[in-house]
Short mmCIF file of C-alpha atoms and ligand atoms in Angstrom, two decimals:
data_model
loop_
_atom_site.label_atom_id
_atom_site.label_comp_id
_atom_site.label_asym_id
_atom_site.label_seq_id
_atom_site.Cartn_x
_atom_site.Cartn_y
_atom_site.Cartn_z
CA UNK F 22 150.09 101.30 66.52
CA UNK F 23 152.20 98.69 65.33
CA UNK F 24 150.65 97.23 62.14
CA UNK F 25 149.72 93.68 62.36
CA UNK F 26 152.11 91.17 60.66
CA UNK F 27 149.99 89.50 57.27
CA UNK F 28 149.09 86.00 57.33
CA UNK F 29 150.40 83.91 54.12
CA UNK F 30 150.20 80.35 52.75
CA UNK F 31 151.87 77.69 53.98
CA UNK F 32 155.44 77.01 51.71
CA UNK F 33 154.49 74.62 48.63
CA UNK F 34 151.02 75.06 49.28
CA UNK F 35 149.33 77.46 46.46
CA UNK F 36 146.33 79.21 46.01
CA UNK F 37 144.44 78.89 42.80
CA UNK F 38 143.08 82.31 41.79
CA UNK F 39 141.52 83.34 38.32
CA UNK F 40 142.05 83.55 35.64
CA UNK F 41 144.21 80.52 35.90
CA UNK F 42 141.50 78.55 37.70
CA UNK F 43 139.61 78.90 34.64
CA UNK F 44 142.27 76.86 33.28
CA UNK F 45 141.59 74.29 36.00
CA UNK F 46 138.05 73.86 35.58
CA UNK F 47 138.68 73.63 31.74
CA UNK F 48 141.04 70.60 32.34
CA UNK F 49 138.78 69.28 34.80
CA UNK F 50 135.89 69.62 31.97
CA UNK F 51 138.05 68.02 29.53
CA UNK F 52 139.00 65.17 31.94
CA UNK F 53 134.94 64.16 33.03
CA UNK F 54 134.32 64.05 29.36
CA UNK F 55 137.10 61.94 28.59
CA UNK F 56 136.31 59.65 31.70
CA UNK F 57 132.72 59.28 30.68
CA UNK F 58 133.89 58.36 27.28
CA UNK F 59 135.67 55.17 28.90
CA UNK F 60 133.03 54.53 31.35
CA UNK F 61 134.89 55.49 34.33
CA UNK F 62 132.80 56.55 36.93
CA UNK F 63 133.59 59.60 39.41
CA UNK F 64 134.86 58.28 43.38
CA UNK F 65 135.33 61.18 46.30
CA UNK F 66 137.02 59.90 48.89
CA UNK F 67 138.11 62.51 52.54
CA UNK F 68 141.84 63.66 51.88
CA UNK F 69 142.84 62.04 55.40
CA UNK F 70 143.17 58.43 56.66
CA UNK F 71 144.37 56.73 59.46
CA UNK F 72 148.20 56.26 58.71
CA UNK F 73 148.15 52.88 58.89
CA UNK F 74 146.61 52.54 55.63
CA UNK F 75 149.42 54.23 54.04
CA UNK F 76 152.31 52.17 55.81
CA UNK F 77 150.52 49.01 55.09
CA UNK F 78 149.85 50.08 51.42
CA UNK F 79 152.78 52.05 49.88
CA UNK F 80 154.95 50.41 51.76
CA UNK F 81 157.36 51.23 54.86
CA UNK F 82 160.68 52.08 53.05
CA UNK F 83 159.37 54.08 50.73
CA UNK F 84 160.46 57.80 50.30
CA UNK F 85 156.87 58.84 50.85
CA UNK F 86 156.12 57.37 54.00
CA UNK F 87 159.66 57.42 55.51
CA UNK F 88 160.10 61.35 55.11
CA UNK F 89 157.17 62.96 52.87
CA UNK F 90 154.10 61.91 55.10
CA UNK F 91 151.99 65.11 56.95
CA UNK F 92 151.29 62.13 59.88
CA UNK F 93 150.10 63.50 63.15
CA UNK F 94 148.58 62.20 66.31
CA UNK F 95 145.15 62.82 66.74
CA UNK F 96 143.54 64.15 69.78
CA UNK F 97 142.81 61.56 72.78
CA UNK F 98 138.76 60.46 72.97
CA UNK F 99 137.37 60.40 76.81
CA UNK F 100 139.48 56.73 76.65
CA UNK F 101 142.71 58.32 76.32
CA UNK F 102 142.75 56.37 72.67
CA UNK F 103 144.29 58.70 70.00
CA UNK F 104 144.05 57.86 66.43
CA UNK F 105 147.35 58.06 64.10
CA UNK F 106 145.88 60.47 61.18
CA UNK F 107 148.22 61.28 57.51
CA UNK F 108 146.88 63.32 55.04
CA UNK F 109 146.66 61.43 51.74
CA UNK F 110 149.90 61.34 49.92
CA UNK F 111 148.51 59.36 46.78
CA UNK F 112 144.70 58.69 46.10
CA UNK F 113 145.26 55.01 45.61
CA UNK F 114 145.36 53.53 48.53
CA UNK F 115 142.02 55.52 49.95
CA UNK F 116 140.38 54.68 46.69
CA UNK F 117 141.27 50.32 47.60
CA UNK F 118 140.05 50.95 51.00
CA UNK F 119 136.81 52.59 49.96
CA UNK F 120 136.45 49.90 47.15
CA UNK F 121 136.88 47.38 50.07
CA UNK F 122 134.92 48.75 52.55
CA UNK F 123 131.65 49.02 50.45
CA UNK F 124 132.60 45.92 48.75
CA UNK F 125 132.15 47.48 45.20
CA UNK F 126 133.45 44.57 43.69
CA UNK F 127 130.86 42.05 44.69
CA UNK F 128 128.97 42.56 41.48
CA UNK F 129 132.04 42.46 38.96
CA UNK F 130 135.09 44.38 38.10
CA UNK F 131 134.59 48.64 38.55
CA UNK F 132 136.60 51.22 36.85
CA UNK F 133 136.95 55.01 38.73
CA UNK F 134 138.38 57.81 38.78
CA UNK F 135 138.80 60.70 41.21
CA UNK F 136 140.61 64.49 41.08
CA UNK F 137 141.94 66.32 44.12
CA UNK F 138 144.57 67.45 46.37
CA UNK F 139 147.58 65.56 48.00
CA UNK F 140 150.00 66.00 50.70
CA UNK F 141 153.67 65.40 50.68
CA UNK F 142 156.65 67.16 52.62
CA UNK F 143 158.92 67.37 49.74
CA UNK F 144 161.72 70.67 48.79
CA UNK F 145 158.88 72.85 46.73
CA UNK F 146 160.72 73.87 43.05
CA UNK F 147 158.87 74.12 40.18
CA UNK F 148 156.25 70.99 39.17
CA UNK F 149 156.65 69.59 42.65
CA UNK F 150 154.91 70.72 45.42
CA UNK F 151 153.23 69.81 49.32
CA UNK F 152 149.67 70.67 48.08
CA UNK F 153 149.46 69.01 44.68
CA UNK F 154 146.20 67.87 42.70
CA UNK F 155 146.11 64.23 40.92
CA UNK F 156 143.63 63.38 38.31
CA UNK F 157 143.43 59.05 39.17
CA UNK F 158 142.39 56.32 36.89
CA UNK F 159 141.82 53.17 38.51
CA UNK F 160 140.19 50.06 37.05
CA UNK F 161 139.74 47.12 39.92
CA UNK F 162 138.78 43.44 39.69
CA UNK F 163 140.30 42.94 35.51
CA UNK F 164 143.28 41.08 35.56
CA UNK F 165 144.16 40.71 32.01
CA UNK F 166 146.52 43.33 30.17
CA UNK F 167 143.52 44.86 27.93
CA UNK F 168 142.78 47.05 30.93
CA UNK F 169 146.36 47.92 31.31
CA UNK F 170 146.23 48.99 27.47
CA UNK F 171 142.70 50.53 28.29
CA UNK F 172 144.28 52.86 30.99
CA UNK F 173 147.30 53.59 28.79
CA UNK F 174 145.39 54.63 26.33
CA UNK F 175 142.94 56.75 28.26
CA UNK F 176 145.68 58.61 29.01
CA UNK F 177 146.85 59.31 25.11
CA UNK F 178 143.16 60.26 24.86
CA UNK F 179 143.16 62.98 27.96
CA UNK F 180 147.03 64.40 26.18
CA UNK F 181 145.22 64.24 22.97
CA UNK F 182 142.18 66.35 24.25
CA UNK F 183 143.85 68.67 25.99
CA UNK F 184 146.47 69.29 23.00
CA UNK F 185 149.45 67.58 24.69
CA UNK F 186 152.06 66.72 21.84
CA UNK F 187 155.33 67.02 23.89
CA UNK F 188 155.23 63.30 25.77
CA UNK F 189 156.69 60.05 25.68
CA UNK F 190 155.69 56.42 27.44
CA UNK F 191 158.27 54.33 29.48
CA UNK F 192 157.21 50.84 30.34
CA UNK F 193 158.54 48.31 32.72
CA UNK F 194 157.31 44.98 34.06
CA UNK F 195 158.11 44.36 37.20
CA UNK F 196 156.96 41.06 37.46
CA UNK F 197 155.06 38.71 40.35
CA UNK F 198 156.29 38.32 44.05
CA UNK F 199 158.11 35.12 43.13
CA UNK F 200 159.95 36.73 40.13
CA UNK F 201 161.07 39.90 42.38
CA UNK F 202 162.37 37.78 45.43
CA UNK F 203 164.50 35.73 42.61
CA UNK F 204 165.82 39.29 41.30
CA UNK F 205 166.09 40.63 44.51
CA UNK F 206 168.37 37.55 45.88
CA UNK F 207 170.33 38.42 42.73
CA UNK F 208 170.13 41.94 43.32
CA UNK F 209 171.80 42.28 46.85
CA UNK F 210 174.55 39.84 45.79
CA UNK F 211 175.44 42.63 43.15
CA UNK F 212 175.33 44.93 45.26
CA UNK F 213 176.90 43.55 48.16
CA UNK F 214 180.05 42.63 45.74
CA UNK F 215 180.51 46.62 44.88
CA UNK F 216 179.78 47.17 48.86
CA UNK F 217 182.35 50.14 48.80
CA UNK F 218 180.42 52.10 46.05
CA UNK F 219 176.93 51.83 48.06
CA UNK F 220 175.91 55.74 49.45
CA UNK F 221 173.90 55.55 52.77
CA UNK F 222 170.61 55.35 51.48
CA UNK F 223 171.42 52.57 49.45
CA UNK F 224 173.00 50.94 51.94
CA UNK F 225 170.21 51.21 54.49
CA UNK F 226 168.46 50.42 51.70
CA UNK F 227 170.42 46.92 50.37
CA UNK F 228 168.00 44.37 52.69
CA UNK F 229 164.62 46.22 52.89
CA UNK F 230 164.33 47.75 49.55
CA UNK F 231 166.83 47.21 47.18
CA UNK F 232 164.76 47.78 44.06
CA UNK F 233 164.42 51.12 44.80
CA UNK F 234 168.55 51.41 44.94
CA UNK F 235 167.66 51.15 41.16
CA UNK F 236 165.62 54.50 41.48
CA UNK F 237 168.63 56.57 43.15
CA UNK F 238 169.20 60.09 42.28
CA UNK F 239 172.84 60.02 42.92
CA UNK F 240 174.79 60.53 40.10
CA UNK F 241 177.83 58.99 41.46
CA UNK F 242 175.80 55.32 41.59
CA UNK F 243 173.91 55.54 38.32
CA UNK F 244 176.54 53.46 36.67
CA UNK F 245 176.09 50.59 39.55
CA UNK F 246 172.43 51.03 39.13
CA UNK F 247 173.13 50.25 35.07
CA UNK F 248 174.64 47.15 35.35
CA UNK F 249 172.47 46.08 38.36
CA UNK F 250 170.73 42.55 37.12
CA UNK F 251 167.36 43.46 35.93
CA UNK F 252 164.08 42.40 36.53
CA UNK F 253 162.77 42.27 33.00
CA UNK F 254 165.70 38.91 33.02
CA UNK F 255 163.87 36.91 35.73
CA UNK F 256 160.73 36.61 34.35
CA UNK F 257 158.57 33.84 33.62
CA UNK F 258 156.41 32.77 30.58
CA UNK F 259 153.08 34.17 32.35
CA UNK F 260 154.47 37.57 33.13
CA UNK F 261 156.34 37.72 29.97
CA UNK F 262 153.05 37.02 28.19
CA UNK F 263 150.69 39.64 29.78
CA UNK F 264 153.75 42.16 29.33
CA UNK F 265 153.97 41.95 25.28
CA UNK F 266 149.89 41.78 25.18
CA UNK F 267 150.04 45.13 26.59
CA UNK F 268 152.66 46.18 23.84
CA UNK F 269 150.94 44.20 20.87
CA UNK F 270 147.46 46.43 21.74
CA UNK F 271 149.47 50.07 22.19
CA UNK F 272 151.90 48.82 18.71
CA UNK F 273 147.66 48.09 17.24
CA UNK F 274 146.48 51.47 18.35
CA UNK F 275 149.90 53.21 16.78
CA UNK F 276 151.33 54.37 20.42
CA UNK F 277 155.48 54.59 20.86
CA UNK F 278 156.82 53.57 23.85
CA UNK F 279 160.40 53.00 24.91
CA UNK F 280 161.11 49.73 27.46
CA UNK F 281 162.85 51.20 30.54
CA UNK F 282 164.44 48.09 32.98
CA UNK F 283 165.07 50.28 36.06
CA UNK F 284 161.18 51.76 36.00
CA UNK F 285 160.22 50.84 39.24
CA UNK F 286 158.13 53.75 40.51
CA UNK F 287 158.50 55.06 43.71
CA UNK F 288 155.51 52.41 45.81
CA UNK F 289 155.71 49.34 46.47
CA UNK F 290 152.10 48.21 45.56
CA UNK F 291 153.28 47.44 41.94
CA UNK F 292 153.62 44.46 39.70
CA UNK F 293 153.17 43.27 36.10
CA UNK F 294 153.41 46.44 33.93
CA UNK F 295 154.26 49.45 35.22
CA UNK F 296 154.35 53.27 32.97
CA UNK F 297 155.17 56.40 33.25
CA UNK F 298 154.54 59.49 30.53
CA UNK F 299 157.27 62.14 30.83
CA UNK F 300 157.89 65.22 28.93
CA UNK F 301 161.56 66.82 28.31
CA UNK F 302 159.51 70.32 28.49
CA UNK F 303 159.65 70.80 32.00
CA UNK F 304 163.01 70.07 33.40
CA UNK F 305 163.64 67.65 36.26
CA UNK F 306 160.13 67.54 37.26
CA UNK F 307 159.07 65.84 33.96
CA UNK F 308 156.88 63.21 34.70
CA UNK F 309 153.35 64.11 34.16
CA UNK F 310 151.38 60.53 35.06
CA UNK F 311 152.54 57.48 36.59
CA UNK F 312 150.71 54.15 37.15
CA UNK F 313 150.61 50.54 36.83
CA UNK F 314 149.34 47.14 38.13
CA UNK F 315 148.88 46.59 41.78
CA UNK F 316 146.66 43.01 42.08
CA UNK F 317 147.96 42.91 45.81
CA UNK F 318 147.26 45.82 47.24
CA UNK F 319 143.67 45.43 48.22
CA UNK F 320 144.49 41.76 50.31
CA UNK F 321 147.03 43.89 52.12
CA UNK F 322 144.91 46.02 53.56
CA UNK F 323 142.82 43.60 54.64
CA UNK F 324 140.43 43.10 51.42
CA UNK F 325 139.21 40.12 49.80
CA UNK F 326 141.71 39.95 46.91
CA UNK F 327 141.57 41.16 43.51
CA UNK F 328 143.50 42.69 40.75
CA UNK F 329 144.06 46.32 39.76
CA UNK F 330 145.39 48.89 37.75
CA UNK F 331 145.92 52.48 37.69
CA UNK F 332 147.48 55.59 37.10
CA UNK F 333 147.72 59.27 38.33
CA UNK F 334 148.57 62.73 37.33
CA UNK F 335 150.02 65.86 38.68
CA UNK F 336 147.59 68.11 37.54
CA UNK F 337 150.09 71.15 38.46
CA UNK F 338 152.74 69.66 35.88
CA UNK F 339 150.15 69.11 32.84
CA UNK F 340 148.51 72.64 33.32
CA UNK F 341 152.41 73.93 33.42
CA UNK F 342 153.37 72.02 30.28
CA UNK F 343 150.06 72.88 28.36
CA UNK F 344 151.41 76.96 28.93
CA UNK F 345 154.90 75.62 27.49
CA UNK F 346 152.82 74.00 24.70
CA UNK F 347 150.99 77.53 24.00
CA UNK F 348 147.89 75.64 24.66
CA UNK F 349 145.51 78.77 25.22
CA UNK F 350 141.76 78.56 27.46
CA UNK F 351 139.45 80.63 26.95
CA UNK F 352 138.99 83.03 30.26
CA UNK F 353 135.17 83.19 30.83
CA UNK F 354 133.82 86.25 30.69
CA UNK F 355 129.85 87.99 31.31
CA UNK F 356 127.80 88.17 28.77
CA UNK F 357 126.89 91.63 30.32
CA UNK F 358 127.23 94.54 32.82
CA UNK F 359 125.16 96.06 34.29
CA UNK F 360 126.09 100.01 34.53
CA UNK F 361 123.28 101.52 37.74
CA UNK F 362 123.74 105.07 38.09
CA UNK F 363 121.37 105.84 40.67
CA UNK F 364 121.64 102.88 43.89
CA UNK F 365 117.95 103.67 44.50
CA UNK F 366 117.06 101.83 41.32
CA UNK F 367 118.75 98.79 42.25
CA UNK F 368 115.64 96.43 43.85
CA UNK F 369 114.15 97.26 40.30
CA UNK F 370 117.36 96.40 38.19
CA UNK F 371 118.18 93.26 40.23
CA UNK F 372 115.17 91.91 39.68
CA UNK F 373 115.73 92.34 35.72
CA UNK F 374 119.22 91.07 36.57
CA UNK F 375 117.81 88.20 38.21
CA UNK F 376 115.41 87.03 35.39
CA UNK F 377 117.96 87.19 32.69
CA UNK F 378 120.62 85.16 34.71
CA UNK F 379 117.71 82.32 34.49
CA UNK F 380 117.22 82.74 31.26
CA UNK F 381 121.20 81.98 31.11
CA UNK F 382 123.10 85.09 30.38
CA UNK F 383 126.11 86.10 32.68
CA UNK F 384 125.67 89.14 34.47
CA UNK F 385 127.94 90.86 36.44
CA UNK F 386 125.89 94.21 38.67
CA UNK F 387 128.16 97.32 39.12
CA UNK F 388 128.31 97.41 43.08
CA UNK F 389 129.59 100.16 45.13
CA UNK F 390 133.05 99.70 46.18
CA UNK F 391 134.35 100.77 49.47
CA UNK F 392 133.68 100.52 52.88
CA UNK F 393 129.91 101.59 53.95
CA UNK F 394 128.88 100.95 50.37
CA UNK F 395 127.99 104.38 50.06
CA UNK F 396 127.67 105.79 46.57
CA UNK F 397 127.48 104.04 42.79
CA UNK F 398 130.37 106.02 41.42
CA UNK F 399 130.28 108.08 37.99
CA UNK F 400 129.34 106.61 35.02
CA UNK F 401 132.56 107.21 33.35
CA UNK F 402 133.63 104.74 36.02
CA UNK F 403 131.18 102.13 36.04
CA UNK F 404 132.02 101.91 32.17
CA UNK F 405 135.96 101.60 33.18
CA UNK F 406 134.84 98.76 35.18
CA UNK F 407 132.17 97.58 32.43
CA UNK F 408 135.39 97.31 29.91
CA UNK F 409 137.53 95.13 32.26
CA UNK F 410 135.21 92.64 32.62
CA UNK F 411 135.16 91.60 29.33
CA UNK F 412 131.58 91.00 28.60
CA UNK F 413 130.18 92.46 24.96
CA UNK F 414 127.39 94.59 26.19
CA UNK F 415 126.66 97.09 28.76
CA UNK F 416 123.23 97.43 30.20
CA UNK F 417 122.34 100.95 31.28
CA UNK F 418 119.58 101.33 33.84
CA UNK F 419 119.93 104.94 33.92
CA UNK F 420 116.92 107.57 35.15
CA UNK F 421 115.35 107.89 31.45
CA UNK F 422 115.62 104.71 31.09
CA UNK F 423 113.42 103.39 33.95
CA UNK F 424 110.76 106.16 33.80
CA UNK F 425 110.14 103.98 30.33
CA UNK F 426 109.95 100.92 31.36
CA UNK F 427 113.35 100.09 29.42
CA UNK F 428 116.95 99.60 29.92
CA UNK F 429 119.04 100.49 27.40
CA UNK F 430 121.88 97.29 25.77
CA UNK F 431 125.16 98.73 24.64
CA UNK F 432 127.41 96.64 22.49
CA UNK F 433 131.10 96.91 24.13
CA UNK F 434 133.54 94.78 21.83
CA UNK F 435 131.85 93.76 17.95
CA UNK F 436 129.67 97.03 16.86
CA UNK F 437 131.04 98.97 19.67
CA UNK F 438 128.94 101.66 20.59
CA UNK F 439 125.42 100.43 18.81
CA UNK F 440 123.12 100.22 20.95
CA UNK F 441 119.07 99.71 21.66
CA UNK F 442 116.35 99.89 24.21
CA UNK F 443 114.38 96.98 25.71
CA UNK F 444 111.65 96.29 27.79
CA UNK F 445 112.46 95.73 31.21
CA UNK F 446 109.57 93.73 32.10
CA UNK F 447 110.28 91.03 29.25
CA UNK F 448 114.05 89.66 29.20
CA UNK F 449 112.67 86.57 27.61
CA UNK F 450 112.45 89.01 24.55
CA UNK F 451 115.74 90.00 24.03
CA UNK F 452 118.15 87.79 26.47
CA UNK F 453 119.41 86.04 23.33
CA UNK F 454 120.82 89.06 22.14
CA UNK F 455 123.21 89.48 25.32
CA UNK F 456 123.95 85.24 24.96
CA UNK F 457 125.13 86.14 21.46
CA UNK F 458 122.93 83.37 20.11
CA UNK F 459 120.21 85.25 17.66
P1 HAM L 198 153.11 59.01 41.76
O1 HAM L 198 154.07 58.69 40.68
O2 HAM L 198 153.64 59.11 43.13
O3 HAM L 198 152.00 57.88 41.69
O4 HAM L 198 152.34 60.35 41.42
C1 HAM L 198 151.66 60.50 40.19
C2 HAM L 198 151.94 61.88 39.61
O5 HAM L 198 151.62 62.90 40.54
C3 HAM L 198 153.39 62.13 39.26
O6 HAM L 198 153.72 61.58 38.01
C4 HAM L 198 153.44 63.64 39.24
O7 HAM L 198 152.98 64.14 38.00
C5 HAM L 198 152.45 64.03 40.32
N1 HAM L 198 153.15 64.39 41.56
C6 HAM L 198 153.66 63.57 42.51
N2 HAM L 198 154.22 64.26 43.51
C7 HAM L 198 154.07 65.57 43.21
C8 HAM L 198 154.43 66.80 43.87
N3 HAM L 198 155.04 66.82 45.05
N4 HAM L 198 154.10 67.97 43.24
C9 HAM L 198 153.47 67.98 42.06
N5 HAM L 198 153.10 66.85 41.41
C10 HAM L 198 153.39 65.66 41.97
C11 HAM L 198 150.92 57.81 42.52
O8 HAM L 198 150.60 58.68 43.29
C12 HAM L 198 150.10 56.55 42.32
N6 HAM L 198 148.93 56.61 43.26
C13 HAM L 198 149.64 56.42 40.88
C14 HAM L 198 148.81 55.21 40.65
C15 HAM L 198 147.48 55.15 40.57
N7 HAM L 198 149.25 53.97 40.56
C16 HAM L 198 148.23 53.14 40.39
N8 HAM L 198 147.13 53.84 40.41
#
C-alpha cells in the first residue's frame, strides 16, 4: 500500500504552535493594556470584502492591489450574479467601511483598534509573509495633528512596553490633493526630462502614479528618485502648520525622529503626515509599523466625510525583533500534574481535578497515550511526563492514597521532593499551596 502523500501549509502561510504562541498572546496582552490606556476601543471586522472596497480605497496602481491581492470570483446566486471577493490585504479600509456603515461617527470622533491576519501574494523571506497579523490603531473624525502625535506616541508606548529599544521614526508630509497635483505636474516633467533612465515600472508608472516612482526598489534609479522635486517643497502654510505641530508635541514628549522627503508609503489613502518606525535589526524587512493621515478615504468609499489617522504593525516582525532584542516571555506552565496510577480512579480524581481548576490552579491530568486508550503507564513514566510539563508539584492519586480520603502534593522544582497529604474532599483547603500564593 502506497502511503498517502502528507498535507502541508500553504507557502508563506505559518502555523503558530507553542511555546511561541505564548509569546503571541503575551504581546497581544501587552497591546489591550496599552490600548485601554489610550482609550482605544477593540473593532473585529470578517478578513474578506468585496474587492471593490480595496480598489476604490488603496488605490488601483498600487503594488497591493495590482499583484499582491488573493481576489477571486465568488460563486453565482440562483441569478447568475457572482460577487468579486479579496481577502483583506490591510485592516484599514474594512475598519472605514464598518465605521461608515454603522455610522459610528454620528456621535463624535472614535478611536479603535483591531489585531488579526492579512493576505498578500508577496515572495515569502523572512519578516514578510502571505498570512501576516497587524496590530491597527485608528483614530476617525479628529482632524488636528494632536491625534497624529497621540497615535505616534501610542506606538513609543506599545515599543516601550514590550522592551523595544532598537527603533527609529521617519516622518513625511505628504500634503493635501491640491499640493500633490502641483508636485506631481512637477514631478512627471522631471521625470519625463531623464525619460531614458525610467525602468518599466516607472514608466508605466510616470502618468498614474508617479509618487510611488519615488518608492522604487531599483537601485539603478535611486539617484533619479534623489533629486526628484519633493513634496515637502510644495506645500502651503496650512499643511506646513499641522506638520511642525506634530513635531513640536513628539520634540515636548522627548521622541527623535528623522524627516524623510521620499516617505510616501505604499497606499494611496494618505495625506498630511505620514510615519513609519523601522529597525536596522532585521535586515530588509525592517519596518515594524507604518501609518498616517487619510481624511479622504472614508468619502471615497462612499461615506459621509471625515478625517482620520492611523497606523499598523506586522506583528510577525516585532515578535522577530523582540527575540533579536533578547526580550524573554515567560512560557506558561501548570501549576500541577496530576500522576493516576490506576485509570479506575479517574471519575474520583477528575472530580478533585475539576474543583481545584475553579478554584484557579492549572492542572494538567496524566492521560493514557495511544490508540484505544488502554493503560495509565508506569509511574516512573507519568513522573517523566510530570517533569516536562513544568508545573512545581505533582499530585499523586495513588491506591493508599484514595482508600484515605487524600491525595498526596509533591513539590517538583523549589523543595524538590517534600511533599504532604491532603484531603481530597476539600481543595479549597490547600489549592493555594499548588497557586504558589500562601
Ligand atoms: P502597511 O505599511 O502596508 O500599512 O503595513 C503595516 C505593517 O504591516 C508593515 O510596516 C509591516 O510591519 C507589516 N507587513 C506588511 N506586509 C507584510 C508582510 N507581507 N509580511 C509581514 N508583515 C507585513 C498598512 O497596512 C496600513 N493599513 C497602515 C495604516 C493604518 N495606515 C493608516 N492606518
Amino acid at each position: 500500500m502506497s502511503k498517502t502523500p502528507q498535507i502541508n501549509a500553504i507557502k508563506g502561510m505559518n502555523d503558530i504552535l507553542p511555546p511561541e504562541s505564548a509569546r503571541w498572546e503575551w504581546l497581544e496582552d501587552v497591546v489591550r493594556r496599552v490600548m485601554a490606556a489610550h482609550a482605544y476601543r477593540n473593532v473585529r471586522t470578517p478578513i474578506m470584502e468585496l474587492t471593490q472596497l480595496y480598489t476604490r480605497g488603496l488605490g488601483e496602481v498600487t503594488d497591493i492591489v495590482e499583484k499582491e491581492m488573493y481576489a477571486f470570483e465568488d460563486r453565482a446566486d440562483q441569478h447568475g450574479k457572482a460577487d468579486h471577493l479579496a481577502l483583506r490585504p490591510e485592516g484599514t479600509a474594512g475598519l472605514v467601511r464598518a465605521v461608515a456603515e454603522h455610522n459610528l461617527l454620528y456621535d463624535g470622533g472614535k478611536r479603535l483598534f483591531y489585531m488579526g491576519p492579512m493576505f498578500r501574494r508577496e515572495r515569502p523571506q523572512r519578516g514578510r509573509y502571505r498570512q501576516f497579523h497587524q496590530v491597527g490603531a485608528e483614530a476617525l473624525g479628529f482632524g488636528g495633528p494632536e491625534v497624529d502625535a497621540e497615535l505616534i506616541l501610542l506606538a513609543v508606548a506599545l515599543w516601550r512596553e514590550l522592551g523595544i529599544n532598537n527603533w527609529r521614526l521617519e516622518l513625511n508630509s505628504l500634503g493635501q490633493p491640491d499640493e500633490r497635483r502641483e508636485h506631481r505636474a512637477a514631478l512627471i516633467a522631471y521625470f519625463e526630462a531623464h525619460a531614458g533612465q525610467l525602468d518599466e515600472d516607472a514608466k508605466r508608472r510616470l502618468h498614474s502614479n508617479p509618487l510611488r516612482i519615488l518608492d522604487t526598489k531599483n537601485p539603478a534609479m535611486q539617484a533619479l528618485a534623489e533629486g526628484a522635486p519633493k513634496l515637502i517643497d510644495h506645500l502651503g502654510d496650512k499643511s506646513r502648520a499641522h506638520f511642525a505641530a506634530v513635531q513640536a508635541i513628539l520634540a515636548a514628549n522627548g521622541v527623535e525622529w528623522r524627516i524623510n522627503p521620499r516617505l510616501v508609503r505604499g497606499l494611496d489613502y494618505y495625506n498630511l503626515t505620514v510615519f513609519e518606525f523601522i529597525t536596522d535589526s532585521l535586515g530588509a524587512q525592517g519596518t515594524i509599523c507604518g501609518g498616517g493621515r487619510y481624511d479622504y478615504l472614508i468619502e471615497q468609499i462612499g461615506g459621509k466625510p471625515a478625517p482620520a489617522v492611523g497606523w499598523a504593525l506586522g506583528v510577525e516582525r516585532v515578535l522577530e525583533l523582540l527575540k533579536e532584542e533578547g526580550v524573554h516571555t515567560l512560557d506558561p506552565v501548570p501549576d500541577a500534574y496530576a500522576v493516576i496510577p490506576d485509570a479506575a480512579a479517574l471519575p474520583q480524581v477528575m472530580r478533585c481535578l475539576h474543583q481545584l481548576r475553579s478554584l484557579g490552579v492549572a492542572v494538567q491530568m496524566h492521560a493514557a497515550s495511544g490508540q484505544g486508550g488502554e493503560g495509565m503507564g508506569s509511574m516512573k513514566s507519568q513522573f517523566k511526563r510530570a517533569d516536562a510539563s513544568g508545573a512545581r508539584f505533582a499530585l499523586i492519586f495513588g491506591a493508599d492514597e484514595l482508600a484515605e480520603g487524600q491525595v498526596t502534593v509533591k513539590a517538583l522544582r523549589d523543595g524538590a521532593g517534600a511533599q504532604t497529604r491532603q484531603s481530597l474532599a476539600e481543595p479549597a483547603l490547600w489549592a493555594d499551596i499548588l497557586k504558589g500564593t500562601p
